[in-house]
PDB file of C-alpha atoms in Angstrom:
ATOM      1  CA  MET J   1      -9.052 -12.015  -5.750  1.00 82.00           C
ATOM      2  CA  ARG J   2     -11.448 -14.691  -6.986  1.00 90.00           C
ATOM      3  CA  MET J   3     -13.639 -13.827  -9.946  1.00 95.00           C
ATOM      4  CA  ASN J   4     -16.531 -15.613 -11.523  1.00 96.00           C
ATOM      5  CA  PHE J   5     -16.061 -16.979 -15.035  1.00 97.00           C
ATOM      6  CA  ASP J   6     -18.620 -18.312 -17.475  1.00 98.00           C
ATOM      7  CA  ILE J   7     -17.186 -21.090 -19.555  1.00 98.00           C
ATOM      8  CA  GLU J   8     -18.565 -22.983 -22.492  1.00 97.00           C
ATOM      9  CA  VAL J   9     -17.125 -26.415 -23.229  1.00 98.00           C
ATOM     10  CA  ARG J  10     -17.947 -28.043 -26.552  1.00 98.00           C
ATOM     11  CA  ILE J  11     -17.395 -31.792 -26.895  1.00 98.00           C
ATOM     12  CA  THR J  12     -17.346 -33.338 -30.354  1.00 97.00           C
ATOM     13  CA  LEU J  13     -16.256 -36.640 -31.808  1.00 97.00           C
ATOM     14  CA  LYS J  14     -12.708 -36.731 -33.157  1.00 97.00           C
ATOM     15  CA  PRO J  15     -12.472 -36.829 -36.943  1.00 94.00           C
ATOM     16  CA  GLY J  16     -12.644 -40.426 -38.138  1.00 94.00           C
ATOM     17  CA  ILE J  17     -14.647 -41.678 -35.146  1.00 95.00           C
ATOM     18  CA  LEU J  18     -17.870 -43.268 -36.340  1.00 93.00           C
ATOM     19  CA  ASP J  19     -21.056 -41.507 -35.234  1.00 93.00           C
ATOM     20  CA  PRO J  20     -23.840 -44.121 -35.253  1.00 94.00           C
ATOM     21  CA  GLU J  21     -26.165 -41.783 -33.362  1.00 94.00           C
ATOM     22  CA  GLY J  22     -25.720 -39.044 -35.939  1.00 95.00           C
ATOM     23  CA  ARG J  23     -26.374 -41.539 -38.740  1.00 96.00           C
ATOM     24  CA  ALA J  24     -29.526 -42.790 -37.004  1.00 97.00           C
ATOM     25  CA  ILE J  25     -30.859 -39.236 -36.610  1.00 98.00           C
ATOM     26  CA  GLN J  26     -30.001 -38.460 -40.228  1.00 98.00           C
ATOM     27  CA  HIS J  27     -31.939 -41.531 -41.401  1.00 98.00           C
ATOM     28  CA  ALA J  28     -34.902 -40.683 -39.190  1.00 98.00           C
ATOM     29  CA  LEU J  29     -34.960 -37.105 -40.562  1.00 98.00           C
ATOM     30  CA  ALA J  30     -34.833 -38.425 -44.131  1.00 98.00           C
ATOM     31  CA  ASP J  31     -37.764 -40.736 -43.387  1.00 98.00           C
ATOM     32  CA  LEU J  32     -39.707 -37.665 -42.205  1.00 98.00           C
ATOM     33  CA  GLY J  33     -38.965 -35.865 -45.476  1.00 97.00           C
ATOM     34  CA  PHE J  34     -35.930 -33.860 -44.329  1.00 98.00           C
ATOM     35  CA  PRO J  35     -32.894 -35.082 -46.270  1.00 97.00           C
ATOM     36  CA  THR J  36     -29.542 -33.769 -45.027  1.00 98.00           C
ATOM     37  CA  SER J  37     -26.092 -34.077 -46.548  1.00 97.00           C
ATOM     38  CA  ARG J  38     -24.297 -33.956 -43.191  1.00 96.00           C
ATOM     39  CA  LEU J  39     -25.316 -34.170 -39.551  1.00 97.00           C
ATOM     40  CA  SER J  40     -23.054 -34.209 -36.549  1.00 96.00           C
ATOM     41  CA  THR J  41     -23.783 -33.848 -32.871  1.00 96.00           C
ATOM     42  CA  ALA J  42     -21.965 -32.044 -30.082  1.00 97.00           C
ATOM     43  CA  ARG J  43     -22.429 -31.660 -26.378  1.00 97.00           C
ATOM     44  CA  ILE J  44     -22.201 -28.280 -24.660  1.00 97.00           C
ATOM     45  CA  PHE J  45     -21.499 -27.721 -20.972  1.00 98.00           C
ATOM     46  CA  SER J  46     -22.126 -24.171 -19.758  1.00 97.00           C
ATOM     47  CA  ILE J  47     -20.277 -23.755 -16.496  1.00 98.00           C
ATOM     48  CA  SER J  48     -19.857 -20.933 -13.986  1.00 98.00           C
ATOM     49  CA  MET J  49     -16.944 -21.157 -11.586  1.00 97.00           C
ATOM     50  CA  GLU J  50     -14.502 -19.081  -9.623  1.00 96.00           C
ATOM     51  CA  ALA J  51     -10.891 -18.676 -10.587  1.00 96.00           C
ATOM     52  CA  GLY J  52      -8.060 -16.253  -9.969  1.00 96.00           C
ATOM     53  CA  ASP J  53      -7.782 -15.252 -13.598  1.00 95.00           C
ATOM     54  CA  ARG J  54      -8.799 -16.221 -17.092  1.00 96.00           C
ATOM     55  CA  THR J  55      -5.856 -18.563 -17.611  1.00 96.00           C
ATOM     56  CA  GLU J  56      -6.656 -20.485 -14.445  1.00 97.00           C
ATOM     57  CA  ALA J  57     -10.328 -20.742 -15.452  1.00 97.00           C
ATOM     58  CA  GLU J  58      -9.404 -22.166 -18.840  1.00 98.00           C
ATOM     59  CA  GLU J  59      -6.908 -24.609 -17.327  1.00 98.00           C
ATOM     60  CA  LYS J  60      -9.502 -25.837 -14.819  1.00 98.00           C
ATOM     61  CA  ALA J  61     -12.048 -26.349 -17.589  1.00 98.00           C
ATOM     62  CA  ARG J  62      -9.494 -28.381 -19.573  1.00 98.00           C
ATOM     63  CA  GLN J  63      -8.854 -30.560 -16.528  1.00 98.00           C
ATOM     64  CA  MET J  64     -12.627 -31.067 -16.128  1.00 98.00           C
ATOM     65  CA  CYS J  65     -12.734 -32.279 -19.725  1.00 98.00           C
ATOM     66  CA  GLU J  66      -9.782 -34.642 -19.296  1.00 97.00           C
ATOM     67  CA  ARG J  67     -11.060 -36.052 -16.011  1.00 97.00           C
ATOM     68  CA  LEU J  68     -14.805 -36.267 -16.574  1.00 97.00           C
ATOM     69  CA  LEU J  69     -16.604 -34.384 -19.337  1.00 98.00           C
ATOM     70  CA  ALA J  70     -14.905 -35.880 -22.382  1.00 97.00           C
ATOM     71  CA  ASN J  71     -13.556 -39.277 -23.301  1.00 96.00           C
ATOM     72  CA  PRO J  72     -10.096 -38.388 -24.631  1.00 93.00           C
ATOM     73  CA  VAL J  73     -10.000 -41.528 -26.769  1.00 95.00           C
ATOM     74  CA  ILE J  74     -12.900 -40.490 -28.963  1.00 97.00           C
ATOM     75  CA  HIS J  75     -13.660 -36.828 -28.157  1.00 97.00           C
ATOM     76  CA  ARG J  76     -12.089 -33.515 -28.811  1.00 97.00           C
ATOM     77  CA  TYR J  77     -13.064 -30.495 -26.761  1.00 98.00           C
ATOM     78  CA  GLU J  78     -12.959 -26.735 -27.067  1.00 98.00           C
ATOM     79  CA  VAL J  79     -13.023 -24.399 -24.096  1.00 98.00           C
ATOM     80  CA  GLU J  80     -14.267 -20.838 -24.406  1.00 97.00           C
ATOM     81  CA  VAL J  81     -13.911 -18.509 -21.435  1.00 97.00           C
ATOM     82  CA  ARG J  82     -16.337 -15.585 -21.248  1.00 89.00           C
ATOM     83  CA  GLU J  83     -16.416 -12.593 -18.881  1.00 71.00           C
TER      84      GLU J  83
ATOM     85  CA  MET V   1     -31.942 -22.786 -57.527  1.00 81.00           C
ATOM     86  CA  ARG V   2     -31.062 -25.006 -54.578  1.00 90.00           C
ATOM     87  CA  MET V   3     -28.251 -23.894 -52.293  1.00 95.00           C
ATOM     88  CA  ASN V   4     -26.454 -25.641 -49.503  1.00 96.00           C
ATOM     89  CA  PHE V   5     -26.934 -24.272 -45.988  1.00 97.00           C
ATOM     90  CA  ASP V   6     -25.030 -25.057 -42.816  1.00 98.00           C
ATOM     91  CA  ILE V   7     -27.281 -24.907 -39.807  1.00 98.00           C
ATOM     92  CA  GLU V   8     -26.591 -25.175 -36.125  1.00 97.00           C
ATOM     93  CA  VAL V   9     -29.441 -26.214 -33.843  1.00 98.00           C
ATOM     94  CA  ARG V  10     -29.001 -25.785 -30.105  1.00 98.00           C
ATOM     95  CA  ILE V  11     -31.324 -27.710 -27.802  1.00 98.00           C
ATOM     96  CA  THR V  12     -31.556 -26.717 -24.142  1.00 97.00           C
ATOM     97  CA  LEU V  13     -33.909 -27.452 -21.299  1.00 97.00           C
ATOM     98  CA  LYS V  14     -36.681 -24.919 -20.796  1.00 97.00           C
ATOM     99  CA  PRO V  15     -36.267 -22.713 -17.734  1.00 94.00           C
ATOM    100  CA  GLY V  16     -37.762 -24.434 -14.725  1.00 94.00           C
ATOM    101  CA  ILE V  17     -37.253 -27.963 -16.037  1.00 95.00           C
ATOM    102  CA  LEU V  18     -35.169 -29.988 -13.596  1.00 93.00           C
ATOM    103  CA  ASP V  19     -31.802 -31.111 -14.925  1.00 93.00           C
ATOM    104  CA  PRO V  20     -30.804 -34.225 -12.942  1.00 94.00           C
ATOM    105  CA  GLU V  21     -27.985 -34.987 -15.376  1.00 94.00           C
ATOM    106  CA  GLY V  22     -26.489 -31.540 -14.925  1.00 95.00           C
ATOM    107  CA  ARG V  23     -26.717 -31.884 -11.141  1.00 96.00           C
ATOM    108  CA  ALA V  24     -25.038 -35.304 -11.257  1.00 97.00           C
ATOM    109  CA  ILE V  25     -22.155 -33.931 -13.343  1.00 98.00           C
ATOM    110  CA  GLN V  26     -21.844 -30.935 -11.040  1.00 98.00           C
ATOM    111  CA  HIS V  27     -21.592 -33.236  -8.012  1.00 98.00           C
ATOM    112  CA  ALA V  28     -19.057 -35.472  -9.741  1.00 98.00           C
ATOM    113  CA  LEU V  29     -16.917 -32.436 -10.650  1.00 98.00           C
ATOM    114  CA  ALA V  30     -17.084 -31.175  -7.059  1.00 98.00           C
ATOM    115  CA  ASP V  31     -15.938 -34.606  -5.829  1.00 98.00           C
ATOM    116  CA  LEU V  32     -12.941 -34.317  -8.170  1.00 98.00           C
ATOM    117  CA  GLY V  33     -12.065 -30.912  -6.704  1.00 97.00           C
ATOM    118  CA  PHE V  34     -13.776 -28.717  -9.302  1.00 98.00           C
ATOM    119  CA  PRO V  35     -16.585 -26.819  -7.580  1.00 97.00           C
ATOM    120  CA  THR V  36     -18.931 -24.958  -9.925  1.00 98.00           C
ATOM    121  CA  SER V  37     -21.713 -22.501  -9.153  1.00 97.00           C
ATOM    122  CA  ARG V  38     -23.730 -23.409 -12.240  1.00 96.00           C
ATOM    123  CA  LEU V  39     -23.662 -26.151 -14.860  1.00 97.00           C
ATOM    124  CA  SER V  40     -26.117 -26.709 -17.654  1.00 96.00           C
ATOM    125  CA  THR V  41     -25.988 -28.955 -20.680  1.00 96.00           C
ATOM    126  CA  ALA V  42     -27.066 -28.427 -24.269  1.00 97.00           C
ATOM    127  CA  ARG V  43     -27.141 -30.504 -27.386  1.00 97.00           C
ATOM    128  CA  ILE V  44     -25.897 -29.204 -30.730  1.00 97.00           C
ATOM    129  CA  PHE V  45     -26.861 -30.575 -34.140  1.00 98.00           C
ATOM    130  CA  SER V  46     -24.711 -29.313 -37.016  1.00 97.00           C
ATOM    131  CA  ILE V  47     -26.625 -29.949 -40.208  1.00 98.00           C
ATOM    132  CA  SER V  48     -25.981 -29.354 -43.897  1.00 98.00           C
ATOM    133  CA  MET V  49     -28.956 -29.359 -46.215  1.00 97.00           C
ATOM    134  CA  GLU V  50     -30.288 -27.889 -49.398  1.00 96.00           C
ATOM    135  CA  ALA V  51     -32.942 -25.229 -49.511  1.00 96.00           C
ATOM    136  CA  GLY V  52     -34.177 -22.559 -51.878  1.00 96.00           C
ATOM    137  CA  ASP V  53     -33.239 -19.710 -49.574  1.00 95.00           C
ATOM    138  CA  ARG V  54     -32.251 -18.862 -46.054  1.00 96.00           C
ATOM    139  CA  THR V  55     -35.836 -18.559 -44.820  1.00 96.00           C
ATOM    140  CA  GLU V  56     -36.722 -21.998 -46.134  1.00 97.00           C
ATOM    141  CA  ALA V  57     -33.599 -23.492 -44.523  1.00 97.00           C
ATOM    142  CA  GLU V  58     -34.510 -21.995 -41.160  1.00 98.00           C
ATOM    143  CA  GLU V  59     -38.111 -23.130 -41.427  1.00 98.00           C
ATOM    144  CA  LYS V  60     -37.027 -26.680 -42.286  1.00 98.00           C
ATOM    145  CA  ALA V  61     -34.669 -26.744 -39.321  1.00 98.00           C
ATOM    146  CA  ARG V  62     -37.496 -25.603 -37.034  1.00 98.00           C
ATOM    147  CA  GLN V  63     -39.705 -28.404 -38.351  1.00 98.00           C
ATOM    148  CA  MET V  64     -36.882 -30.905 -37.715  1.00 98.00           C
ATOM    149  CA  CYS V  65     -36.765 -29.690 -34.111  1.00 98.00           C
ATOM    150  CA  GLU V  66     -40.522 -29.919 -33.635  1.00 97.00           C
ATOM    151  CA  ARG V  67     -40.777 -33.348 -35.254  1.00 96.00           C
ATOM    152  CA  LEU V  68     -37.650 -35.111 -34.018  1.00 97.00           C
ATOM    153  CA  LEU V  69     -34.682 -33.270 -32.548  1.00 98.00           C
ATOM    154  CA  ALA V  70     -36.347 -31.615 -29.554  1.00 97.00           C
ATOM    155  CA  ASN V  71     -39.047 -32.576 -27.126  1.00 96.00           C
ATOM    156  CA  PRO V  72     -41.260 -29.465 -27.190  1.00 93.00           C
ATOM    157  CA  VAL V  73     -42.570 -30.211 -23.698  1.00 95.00           C
ATOM    158  CA  ILE V  74     -39.211 -29.803 -22.011  1.00 97.00           C
ATOM    159  CA  HIS V  75     -36.842 -28.307 -24.584  1.00 97.00           C
ATOM    160  CA  ARG V  76     -36.317 -24.992 -26.222  1.00 97.00           C
ATOM    161  CA  TYR V  77     -34.313 -24.727 -29.416  1.00 98.00           C
ATOM    162  CA  GLU V  78     -32.405 -22.084 -31.326  1.00 98.00           C
ATOM    163  CA  VAL V  79     -31.681 -22.300 -35.025  1.00 98.00           C
ATOM    164  CA  GLU V  80     -28.744 -20.480 -36.571  1.00 97.00           C
ATOM    165  CA  VAL V  81     -28.371 -20.493 -40.349  1.00 97.00           C
ATOM    166  CA  ARG V  82     -24.880 -19.980 -41.753  1.00 89.00           C
ATOM    167  CA  GLU V  83     -23.762 -19.401 -45.346  1.00 71.00           C
TER     168      GLU V  83
END
């Protein structure tokens, strides 16, 4: 039986990878009067898909990350299966 | 007294706003053998900053969204204050 799964994938930079975009946003916020001591960015993909079970859904989402959603050289990803 | 607050801001497209990037990713995943019934993207900003209290921290984060992080015409944002 195929079931529908809602999955949230969170892509972040690996520790130690420089984040020039984050630094630029932090500077821009400071210039607007909003100083911050830390700012990092992440990308979320909210995905619905069919799978036979939860394990298969999670494995598919990991493959999606490896093949397309993340750049394994610089990104780490977390997969959360709901439903 | 100033305290440090960790804040997570989540930026998503407003309902009804077309998401060509999401559609392109969905098509690319399907071409790789990963069909999905829904895919949407969001941007997360994880921010540390000082504020006098939780309410002030949340209000500052909302101002950051209105002034820089989000485009109020097409985006909605959620602010979550931790600590």
